[in-house]
XYZ file of C-alpha atoms in Angstrom:
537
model
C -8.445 100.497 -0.043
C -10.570 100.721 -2.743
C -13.553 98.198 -3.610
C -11.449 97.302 -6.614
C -8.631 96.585 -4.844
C -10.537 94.472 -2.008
C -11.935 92.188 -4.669
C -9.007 91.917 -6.460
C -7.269 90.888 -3.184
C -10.313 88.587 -2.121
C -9.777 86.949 -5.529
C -6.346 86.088 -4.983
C -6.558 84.424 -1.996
C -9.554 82.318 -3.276
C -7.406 81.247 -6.277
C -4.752 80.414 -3.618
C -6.281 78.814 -1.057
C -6.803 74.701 -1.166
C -8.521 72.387 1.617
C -6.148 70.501 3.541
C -5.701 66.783 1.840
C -7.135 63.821 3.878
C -4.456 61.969 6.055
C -4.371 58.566 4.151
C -3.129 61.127 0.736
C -0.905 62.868 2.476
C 0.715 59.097 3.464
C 0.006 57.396 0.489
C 1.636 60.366 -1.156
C 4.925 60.313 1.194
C 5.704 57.056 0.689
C 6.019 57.588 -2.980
C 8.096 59.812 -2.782
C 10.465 58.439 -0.159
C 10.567 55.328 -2.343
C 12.098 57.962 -5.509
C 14.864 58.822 -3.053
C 15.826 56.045 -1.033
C 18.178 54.837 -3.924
C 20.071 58.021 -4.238
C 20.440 58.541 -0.394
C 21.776 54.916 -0.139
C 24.267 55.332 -2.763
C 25.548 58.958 -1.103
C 25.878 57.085 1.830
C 28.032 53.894 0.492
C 29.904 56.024 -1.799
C 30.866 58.158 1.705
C 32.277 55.110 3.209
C 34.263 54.164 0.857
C 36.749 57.032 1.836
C 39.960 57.948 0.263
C 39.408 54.823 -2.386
C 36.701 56.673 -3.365
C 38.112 59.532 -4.364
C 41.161 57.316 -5.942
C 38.515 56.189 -8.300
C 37.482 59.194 -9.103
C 40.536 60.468 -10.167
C 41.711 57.317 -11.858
C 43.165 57.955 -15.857
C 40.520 55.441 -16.661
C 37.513 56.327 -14.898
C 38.129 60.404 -16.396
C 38.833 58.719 -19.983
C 35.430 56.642 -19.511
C 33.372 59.807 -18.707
C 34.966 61.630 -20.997
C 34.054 58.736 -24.236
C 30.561 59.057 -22.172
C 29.827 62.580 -22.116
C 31.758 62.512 -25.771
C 28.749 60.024 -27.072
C 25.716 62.286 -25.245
C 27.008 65.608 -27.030
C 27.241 63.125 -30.502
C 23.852 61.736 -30.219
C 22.001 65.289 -29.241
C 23.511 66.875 -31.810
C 22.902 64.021 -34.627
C 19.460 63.914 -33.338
C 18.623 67.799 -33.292
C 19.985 67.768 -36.873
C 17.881 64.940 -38.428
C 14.993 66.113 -35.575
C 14.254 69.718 -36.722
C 13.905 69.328 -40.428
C 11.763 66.322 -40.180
C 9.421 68.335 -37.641
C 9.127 71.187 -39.815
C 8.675 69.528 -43.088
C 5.619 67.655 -41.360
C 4.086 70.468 -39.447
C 4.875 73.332 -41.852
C 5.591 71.848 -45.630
C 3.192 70.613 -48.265
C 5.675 67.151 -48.431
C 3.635 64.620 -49.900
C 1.832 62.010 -47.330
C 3.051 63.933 -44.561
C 0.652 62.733 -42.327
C 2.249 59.114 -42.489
C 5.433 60.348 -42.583
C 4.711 62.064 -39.164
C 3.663 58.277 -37.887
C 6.785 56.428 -39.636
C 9.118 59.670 -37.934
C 8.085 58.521 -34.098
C 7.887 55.082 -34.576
C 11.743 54.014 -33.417
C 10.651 54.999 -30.204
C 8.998 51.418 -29.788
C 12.539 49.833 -30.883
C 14.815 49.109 -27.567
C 18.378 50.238 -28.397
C 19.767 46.848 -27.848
C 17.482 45.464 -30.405
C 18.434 48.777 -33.202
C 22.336 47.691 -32.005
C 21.587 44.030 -32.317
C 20.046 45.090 -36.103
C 22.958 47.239 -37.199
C 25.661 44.429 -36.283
C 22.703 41.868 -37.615
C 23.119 43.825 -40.955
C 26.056 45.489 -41.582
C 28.524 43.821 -38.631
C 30.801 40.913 -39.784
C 29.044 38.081 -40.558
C 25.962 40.421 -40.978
C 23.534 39.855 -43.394
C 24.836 42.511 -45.908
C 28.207 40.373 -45.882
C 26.044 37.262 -47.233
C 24.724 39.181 -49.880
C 27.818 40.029 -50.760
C 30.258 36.889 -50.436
C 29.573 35.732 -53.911
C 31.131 39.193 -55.336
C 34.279 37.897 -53.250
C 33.624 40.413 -50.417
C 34.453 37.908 -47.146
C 34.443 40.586 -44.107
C 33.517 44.000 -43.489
C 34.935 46.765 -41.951
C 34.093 46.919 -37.616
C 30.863 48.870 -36.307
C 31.787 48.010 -32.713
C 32.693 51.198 -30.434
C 31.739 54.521 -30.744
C 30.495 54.615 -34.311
C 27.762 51.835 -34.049
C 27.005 52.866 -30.410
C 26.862 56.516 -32.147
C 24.664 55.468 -35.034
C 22.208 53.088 -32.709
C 21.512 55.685 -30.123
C 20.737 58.815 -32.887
C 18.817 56.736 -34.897
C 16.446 55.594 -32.005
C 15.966 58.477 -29.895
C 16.099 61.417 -32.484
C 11.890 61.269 -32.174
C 12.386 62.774 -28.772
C 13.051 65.895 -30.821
C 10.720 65.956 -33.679
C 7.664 65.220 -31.013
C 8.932 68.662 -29.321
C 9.502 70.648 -31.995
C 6.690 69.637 -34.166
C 4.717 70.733 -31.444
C 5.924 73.972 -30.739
C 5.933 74.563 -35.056
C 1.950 73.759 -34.732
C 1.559 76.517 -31.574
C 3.398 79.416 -33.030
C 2.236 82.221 -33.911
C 2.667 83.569 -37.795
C 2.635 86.743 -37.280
C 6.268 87.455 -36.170
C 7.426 85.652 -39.546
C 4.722 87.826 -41.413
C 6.636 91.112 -40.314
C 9.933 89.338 -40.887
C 8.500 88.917 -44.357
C 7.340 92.240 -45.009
C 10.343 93.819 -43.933
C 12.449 91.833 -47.347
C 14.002 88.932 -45.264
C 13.597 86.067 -47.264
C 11.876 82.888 -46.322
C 15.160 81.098 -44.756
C 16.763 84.066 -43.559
C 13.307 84.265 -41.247
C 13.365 80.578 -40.187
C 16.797 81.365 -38.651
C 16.315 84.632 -37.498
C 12.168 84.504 -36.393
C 11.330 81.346 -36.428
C 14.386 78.850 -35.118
C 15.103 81.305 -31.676
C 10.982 80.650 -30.815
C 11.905 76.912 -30.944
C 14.787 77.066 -28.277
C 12.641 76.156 -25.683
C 11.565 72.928 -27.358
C 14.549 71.779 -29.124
C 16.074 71.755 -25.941
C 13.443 69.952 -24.230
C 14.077 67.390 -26.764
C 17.542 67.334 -26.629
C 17.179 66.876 -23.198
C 15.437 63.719 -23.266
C 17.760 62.844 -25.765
C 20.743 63.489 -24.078
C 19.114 61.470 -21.203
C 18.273 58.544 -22.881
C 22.353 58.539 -23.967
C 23.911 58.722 -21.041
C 21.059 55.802 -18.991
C 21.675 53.720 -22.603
C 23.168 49.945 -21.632
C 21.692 47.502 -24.132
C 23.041 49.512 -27.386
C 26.537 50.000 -25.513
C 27.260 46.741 -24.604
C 26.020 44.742 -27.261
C 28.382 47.317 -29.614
C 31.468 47.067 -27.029
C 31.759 50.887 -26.062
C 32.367 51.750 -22.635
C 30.970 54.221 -21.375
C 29.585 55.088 -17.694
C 26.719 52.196 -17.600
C 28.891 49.908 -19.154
C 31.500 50.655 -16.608
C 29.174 50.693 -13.586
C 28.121 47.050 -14.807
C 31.116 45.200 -15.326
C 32.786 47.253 -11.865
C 29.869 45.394 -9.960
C 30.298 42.106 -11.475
C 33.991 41.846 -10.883
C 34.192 43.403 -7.767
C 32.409 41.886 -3.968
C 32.379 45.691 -2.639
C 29.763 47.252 -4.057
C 31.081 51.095 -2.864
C 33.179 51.239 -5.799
C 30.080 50.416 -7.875
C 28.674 52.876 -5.929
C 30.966 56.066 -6.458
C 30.837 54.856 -10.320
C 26.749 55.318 -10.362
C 27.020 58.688 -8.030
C 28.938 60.227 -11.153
C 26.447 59.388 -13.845
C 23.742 60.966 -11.574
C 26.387 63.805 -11.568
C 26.075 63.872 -15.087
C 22.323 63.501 -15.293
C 22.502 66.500 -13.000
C 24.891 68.688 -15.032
C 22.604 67.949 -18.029
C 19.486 69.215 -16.764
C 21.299 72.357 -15.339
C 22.582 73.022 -18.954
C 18.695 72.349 -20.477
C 17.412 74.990 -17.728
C 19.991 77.415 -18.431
C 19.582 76.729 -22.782
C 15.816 77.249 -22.222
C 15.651 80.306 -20.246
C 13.092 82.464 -19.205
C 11.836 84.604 -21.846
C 8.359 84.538 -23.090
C 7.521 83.318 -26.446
C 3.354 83.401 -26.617
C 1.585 86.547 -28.122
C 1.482 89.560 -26.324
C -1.662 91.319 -27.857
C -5.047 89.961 -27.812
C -6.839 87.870 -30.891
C -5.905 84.240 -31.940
C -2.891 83.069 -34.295
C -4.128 81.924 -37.766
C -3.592 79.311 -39.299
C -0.523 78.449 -41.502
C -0.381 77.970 -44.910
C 2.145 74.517 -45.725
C 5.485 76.187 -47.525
C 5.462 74.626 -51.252
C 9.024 73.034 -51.364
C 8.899 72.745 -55.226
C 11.632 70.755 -56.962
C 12.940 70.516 -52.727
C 10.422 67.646 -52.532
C 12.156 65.111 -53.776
C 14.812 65.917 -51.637
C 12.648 66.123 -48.407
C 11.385 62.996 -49.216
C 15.051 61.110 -50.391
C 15.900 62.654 -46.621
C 12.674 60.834 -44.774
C 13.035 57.818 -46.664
C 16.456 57.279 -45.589
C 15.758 58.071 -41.749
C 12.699 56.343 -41.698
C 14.593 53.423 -43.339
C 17.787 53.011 -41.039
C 15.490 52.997 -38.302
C 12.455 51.351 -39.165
C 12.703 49.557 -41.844
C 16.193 47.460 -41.274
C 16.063 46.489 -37.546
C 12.307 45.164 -38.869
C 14.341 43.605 -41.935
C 17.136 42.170 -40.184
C 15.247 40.589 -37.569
C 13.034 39.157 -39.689
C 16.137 37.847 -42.156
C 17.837 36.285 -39.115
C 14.230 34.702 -37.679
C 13.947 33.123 -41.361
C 17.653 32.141 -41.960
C 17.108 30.511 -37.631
C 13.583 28.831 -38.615
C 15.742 27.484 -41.644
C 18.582 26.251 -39.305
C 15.665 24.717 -36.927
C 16.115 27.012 -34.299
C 13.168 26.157 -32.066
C 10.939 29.514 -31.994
C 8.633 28.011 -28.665
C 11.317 29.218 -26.181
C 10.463 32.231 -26.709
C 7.248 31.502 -25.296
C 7.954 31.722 -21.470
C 10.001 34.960 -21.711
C 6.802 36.674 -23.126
C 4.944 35.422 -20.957
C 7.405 36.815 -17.568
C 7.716 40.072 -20.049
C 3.994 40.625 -19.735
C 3.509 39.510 -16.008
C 6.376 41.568 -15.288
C 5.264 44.896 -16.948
C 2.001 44.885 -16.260
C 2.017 43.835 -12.753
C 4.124 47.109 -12.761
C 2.006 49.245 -15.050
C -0.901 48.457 -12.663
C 1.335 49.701 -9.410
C 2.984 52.258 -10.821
C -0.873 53.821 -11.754
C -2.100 53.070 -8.280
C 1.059 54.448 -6.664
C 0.680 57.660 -9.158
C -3.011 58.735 -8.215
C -2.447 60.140 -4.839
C 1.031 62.090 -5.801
C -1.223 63.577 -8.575
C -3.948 64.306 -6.812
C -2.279 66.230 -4.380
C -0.093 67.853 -7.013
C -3.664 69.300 -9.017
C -6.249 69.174 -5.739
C -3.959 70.550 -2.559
C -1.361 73.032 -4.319
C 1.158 73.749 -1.802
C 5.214 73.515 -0.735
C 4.396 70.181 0.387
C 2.820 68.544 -2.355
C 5.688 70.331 -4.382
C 7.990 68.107 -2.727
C 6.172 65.357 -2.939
C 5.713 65.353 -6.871
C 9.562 66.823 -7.675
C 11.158 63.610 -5.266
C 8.738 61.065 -7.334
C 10.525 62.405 -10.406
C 13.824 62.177 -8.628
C 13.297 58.399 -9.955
C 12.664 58.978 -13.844
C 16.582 61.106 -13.875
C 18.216 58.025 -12.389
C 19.298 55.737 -15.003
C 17.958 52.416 -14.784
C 21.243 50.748 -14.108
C 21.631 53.044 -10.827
C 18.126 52.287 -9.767
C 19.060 48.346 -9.958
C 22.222 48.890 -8.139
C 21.039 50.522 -5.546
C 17.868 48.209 -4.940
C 20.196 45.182 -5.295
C 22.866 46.613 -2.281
C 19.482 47.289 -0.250
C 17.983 44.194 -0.664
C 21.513 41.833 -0.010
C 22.043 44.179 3.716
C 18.554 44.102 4.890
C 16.220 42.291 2.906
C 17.351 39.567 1.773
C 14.486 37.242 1.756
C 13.281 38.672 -1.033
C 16.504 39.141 -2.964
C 16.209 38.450 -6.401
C 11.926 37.996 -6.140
C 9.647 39.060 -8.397
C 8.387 41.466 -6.142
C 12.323 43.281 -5.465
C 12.013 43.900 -9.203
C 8.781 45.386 -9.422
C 10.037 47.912 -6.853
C 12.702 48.633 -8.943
C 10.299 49.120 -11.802
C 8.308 51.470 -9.357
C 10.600 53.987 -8.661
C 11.731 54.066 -12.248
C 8.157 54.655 -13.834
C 6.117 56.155 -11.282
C 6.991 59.391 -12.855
C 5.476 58.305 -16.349
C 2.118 57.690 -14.464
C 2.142 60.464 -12.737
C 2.930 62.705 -15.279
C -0.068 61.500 -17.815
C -2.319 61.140 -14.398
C -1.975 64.728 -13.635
C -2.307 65.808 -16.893
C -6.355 64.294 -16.878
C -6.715 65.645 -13.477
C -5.949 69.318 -14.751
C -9.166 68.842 -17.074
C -11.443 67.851 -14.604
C -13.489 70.656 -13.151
C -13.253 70.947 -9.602
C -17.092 71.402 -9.711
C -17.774 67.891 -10.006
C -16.205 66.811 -6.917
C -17.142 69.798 -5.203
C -20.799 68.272 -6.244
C -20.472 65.016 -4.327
C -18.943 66.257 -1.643
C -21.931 68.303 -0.667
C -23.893 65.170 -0.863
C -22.190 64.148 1.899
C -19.732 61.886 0.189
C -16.126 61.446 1.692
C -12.826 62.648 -0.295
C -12.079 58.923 -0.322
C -15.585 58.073 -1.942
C -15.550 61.019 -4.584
C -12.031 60.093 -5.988
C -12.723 56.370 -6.186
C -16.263 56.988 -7.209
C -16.423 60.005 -9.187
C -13.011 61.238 -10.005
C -10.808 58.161 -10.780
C -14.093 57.266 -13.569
C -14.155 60.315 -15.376
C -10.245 60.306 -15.788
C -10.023 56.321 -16.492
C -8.777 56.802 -20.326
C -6.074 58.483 -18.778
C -5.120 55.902 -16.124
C -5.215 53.488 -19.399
C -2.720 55.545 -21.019
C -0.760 55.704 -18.117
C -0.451 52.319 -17.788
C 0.401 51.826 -21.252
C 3.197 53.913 -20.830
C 4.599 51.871 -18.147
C 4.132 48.530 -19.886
C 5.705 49.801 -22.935
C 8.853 51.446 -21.018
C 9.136 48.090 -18.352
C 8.687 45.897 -21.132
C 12.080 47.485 -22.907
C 13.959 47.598 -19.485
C 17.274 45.902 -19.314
C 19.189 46.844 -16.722
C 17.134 46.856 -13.843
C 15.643 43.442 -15.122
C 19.390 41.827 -15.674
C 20.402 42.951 -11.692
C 16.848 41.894 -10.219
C 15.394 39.409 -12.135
C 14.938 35.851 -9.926
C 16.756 33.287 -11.455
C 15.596 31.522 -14.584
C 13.121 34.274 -15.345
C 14.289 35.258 -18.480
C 12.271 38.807 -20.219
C 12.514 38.860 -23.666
C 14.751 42.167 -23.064
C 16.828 39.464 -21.220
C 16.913 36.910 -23.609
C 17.381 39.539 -26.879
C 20.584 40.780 -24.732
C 21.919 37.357 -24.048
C 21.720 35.758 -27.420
C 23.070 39.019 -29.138
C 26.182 39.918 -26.815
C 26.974 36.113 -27.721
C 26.387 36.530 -31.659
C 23.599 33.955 -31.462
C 21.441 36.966 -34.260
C 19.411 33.918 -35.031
C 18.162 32.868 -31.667
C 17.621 36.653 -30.522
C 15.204 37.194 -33.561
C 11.799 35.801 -32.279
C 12.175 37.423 -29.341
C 13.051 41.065 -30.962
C 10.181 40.759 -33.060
C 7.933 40.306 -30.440
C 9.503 43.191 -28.489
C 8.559 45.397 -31.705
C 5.251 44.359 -32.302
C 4.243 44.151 -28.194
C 6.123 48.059 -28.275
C 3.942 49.285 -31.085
C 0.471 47.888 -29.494
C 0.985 49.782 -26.662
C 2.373 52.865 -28.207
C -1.169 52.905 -30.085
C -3.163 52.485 -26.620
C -1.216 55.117 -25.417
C -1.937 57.796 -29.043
C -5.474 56.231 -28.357
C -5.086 57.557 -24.415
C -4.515 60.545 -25.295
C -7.333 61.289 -28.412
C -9.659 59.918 -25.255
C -8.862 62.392 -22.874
């Protein structure tokens, strides 16, 4: 062997080789993860004794026609929202349209509206007895046509989660590299000729990321669903445990969303693939000039101003129509003030676990690569493809067999809220870890620190505006959480998510507006802690 060789080979096993994690990680780290898939293995194993019923269910003309209207309303959605996502993220990252920095803000900001407040706003505006129908009674116009079903539920969920997609493809426009479209160019293909041919197959990987999340955020949806009457899988799952004392039939129900949830990360993977989209040569990409759209502008920005509207602009309009037209009726705005205040116990009580319980499964993921800590991370995230409404199901049949003092506590639902969000602070954890040198630690450790002592006194400081983000995340996701909240909640401890979902599924638009508006504006702080987060970091 030569010397080449031998240091080649030396170097590989020093890249590869990682000190064994303390015992307390290692523990800390298990538990975590066991808590991501205790709800699936408890379903699997109700869902087995139910038996020949179960597979009755299955098979039933209404439970195929229910996953067939949900799977029907995922495929809708992803598609509405990869063709209102891509243009958007292009003409922001790669256009000269006018203010397209704040268009790039106004684009992402439905992601701090909950669906069930976007489906409350559509029926609040458009809906009978909407505010669109007042403003037009005195033209003699006494009812308009239904939004309930599939349309509304259609309309809510695209125009609310179609940021998923221009935050992933924007992205991937910024990275890529000019230089393939520059030979497209020179070779006579004109400009959109190479945006379908060059630039739109380098984007695969990222439109499909977003439409992933997209297509996840569908199929988990309850509020927008049930507020607009459409039933699809969560729906289903819902009212099955409500009417029903057996909770296996509940049970099979949730086993074949996570089914679906399975089916469409499988179909992401294989959409994705494998090939390799970075340069191959050495040198840097330039930078790239912003297309002139020309007379297109005013087009571009007719197209924004309508997306941005629908999904900014009226669920802030309606609400704030209904809150005047309730303060004008004397609806009494000071009940709202308890539900904020269990809303913001509630979420950050979790935000603060769900950080705490994310350090050592990150840790362990960036410090002690290995199989192990592998399995560790991947079964955390086994919580974050669940859809919330499993996750509360599955805590609640727990909880009634062999817990139940604490059935319908506080602390039952912040478990629940655990195993949904732990992912999100793990993810943004491990993300600050990766830019912390190893050095450092390295440092105190030969200064005769312990690991414990290094990551509580050196580490865990360095990455803090991460852990801040992190827990923004959380609060801003529990905060929005129905499901989970509706099943687990103690009694009388009303959310505003709660309370929003309550007033609006009885037409009370009036009473649900305070509390909406507080959901926005609560959303949108910690959205900018969590932009802030990351500029820190």
């Amino acid at each position: 062997m030569t010397a080449l060789a031998r240091l080649r080979r030396a170097g590989s096993r020093t890249r590869t080789r990682t000190s064994a994690p303390p015992v307390w990680l290692v523990g800390a780290g298990l538990l975590v993860a066991l808590l991501g898939l205790v709800p699936i293995a408890y379903l699997v194993t109700l869902a087995a004794s139910a038996g020949d019923e179960a597979v009755a269910l299955v098979l039933r003309e209404r439970t195929l026609a229910v996953l067939g209207r949900t799977l029907l309303l995922a495929g809708t959605v992803t598609l509405a929202s990869v063709v209102i996502g891509v243009p958007i993220a292009w003409l922001t990252a790669r256009s000269d349209l006018p203010g397209r920095r704040w268009w790039t803000i106004l684009a992402v900001l439905p992601l701090v509206v909950p669906s069930y407040v976007g489906g409350y706003a559509i029926v609040g505006a458009f809906g009978p007895r909407g505010a669109l129908q007042s403003l037009l009674e005195p033209f003699g116009v006494t009812r308009l046509p239904e939004l309930y079903g599939f349309p509304g539920a259609a309309l809510a969920l695209t125009l609310f989660s179609y940021p998923y997609v221009v935050l992933s493809v924007r992205g991937a426009l910024l990275r890529l590299d000019p230089a393939f479209e520059d030979v497209s160019r020179s070779l006579g293909s004109g400009p959109w000729r190479t945006f379908v041919a060059v630039t739109l197959p380098q984007l695969r990987p990222a439109i499909a990321a977003g439409a992933l999340l997209v297509a996840l955020y569908s199929l988990a949806d309850f509020g927008a669903v049930s507020l607009l009457q459409f039933d699809s899988f969560t729906r289903a799952i819902y009212v099955q445990y409500r009417a029903s004392f057996d909770p296996t039939l509940a049970a099979v129900l949730a086993l074949m969303l996570v089914a679906c949830t399975a089916a469409v990360l499988l179909a992401e993977s294989r959409l994705r693939g494998r090939a390799g989209y970075h340069r191959s040569g050495g040198g840097t990409a330039r930078t790239v000039p912003a297309v002139a759209l020309g007379p297109w502008r005013w087009a571009a920005l007719a197209f924004c101003g309508v997306v941005v509207g629908l999904a900014i602009v009226l669920p802030v309009g309606t609400i704030v129509y209904w809150l005047v037209r309730g303060l004008g009726a004397g609806e009494a705005v000071t009940a709202v003030l308890d539900a904020t205040i269990n809303s913001v116990v509630a979420s950050g009580l979790a935000a603060v676990a769900a950080v705490l319980a994310g350090i050592p499964v990150a840790v362990l993921a960036v410090r002690h690569r290995g199989r192990f800590a592998d399995l560790v991370e991947r079964a955390t995230y086994a919580g974050f493809a669940l859809p919330g409404i499993v996750i509360g199901l599955a805590v609640v049949f727990i909880a009634a067999r062999w817990l139940p003092a604490i059935y319908q506590t506080l602390p039952l639902l912040l478990v629940a809220y655990l195993v949904r969000f732990v992912p999100e602070a793990v993810g943004v954890t491990r993300a600050s870890l990766l830019q912390v040198s190893p050095r450092v630690e390295e440092a105190a450790r030969t200064l005769g620190r312990s690991p414990g002592s290094v990551l509580r006194q050196v580490t865990l400081p360095i990455i803090r505006p991460g852990l801040l983000a992190a827990g923004a995340l959380v609060f801003l996701t529990a905060m929005k959480e129905l499901p989970t909240t509706i099943l687990l909640a103690p009694t009388g401890f009303d959310t505003l998510a709660v309370r929003i979902w309550s007033a609006t599924s009885e037409g009370f638009f009036s009473r649900a507006a305070p509390p909406a508006l507080l959901m926005i504006g609560v959303a949108a702080v910690s959205l900018a802690l969590v932009v802030r987060g990351e500029r820190d970091r």
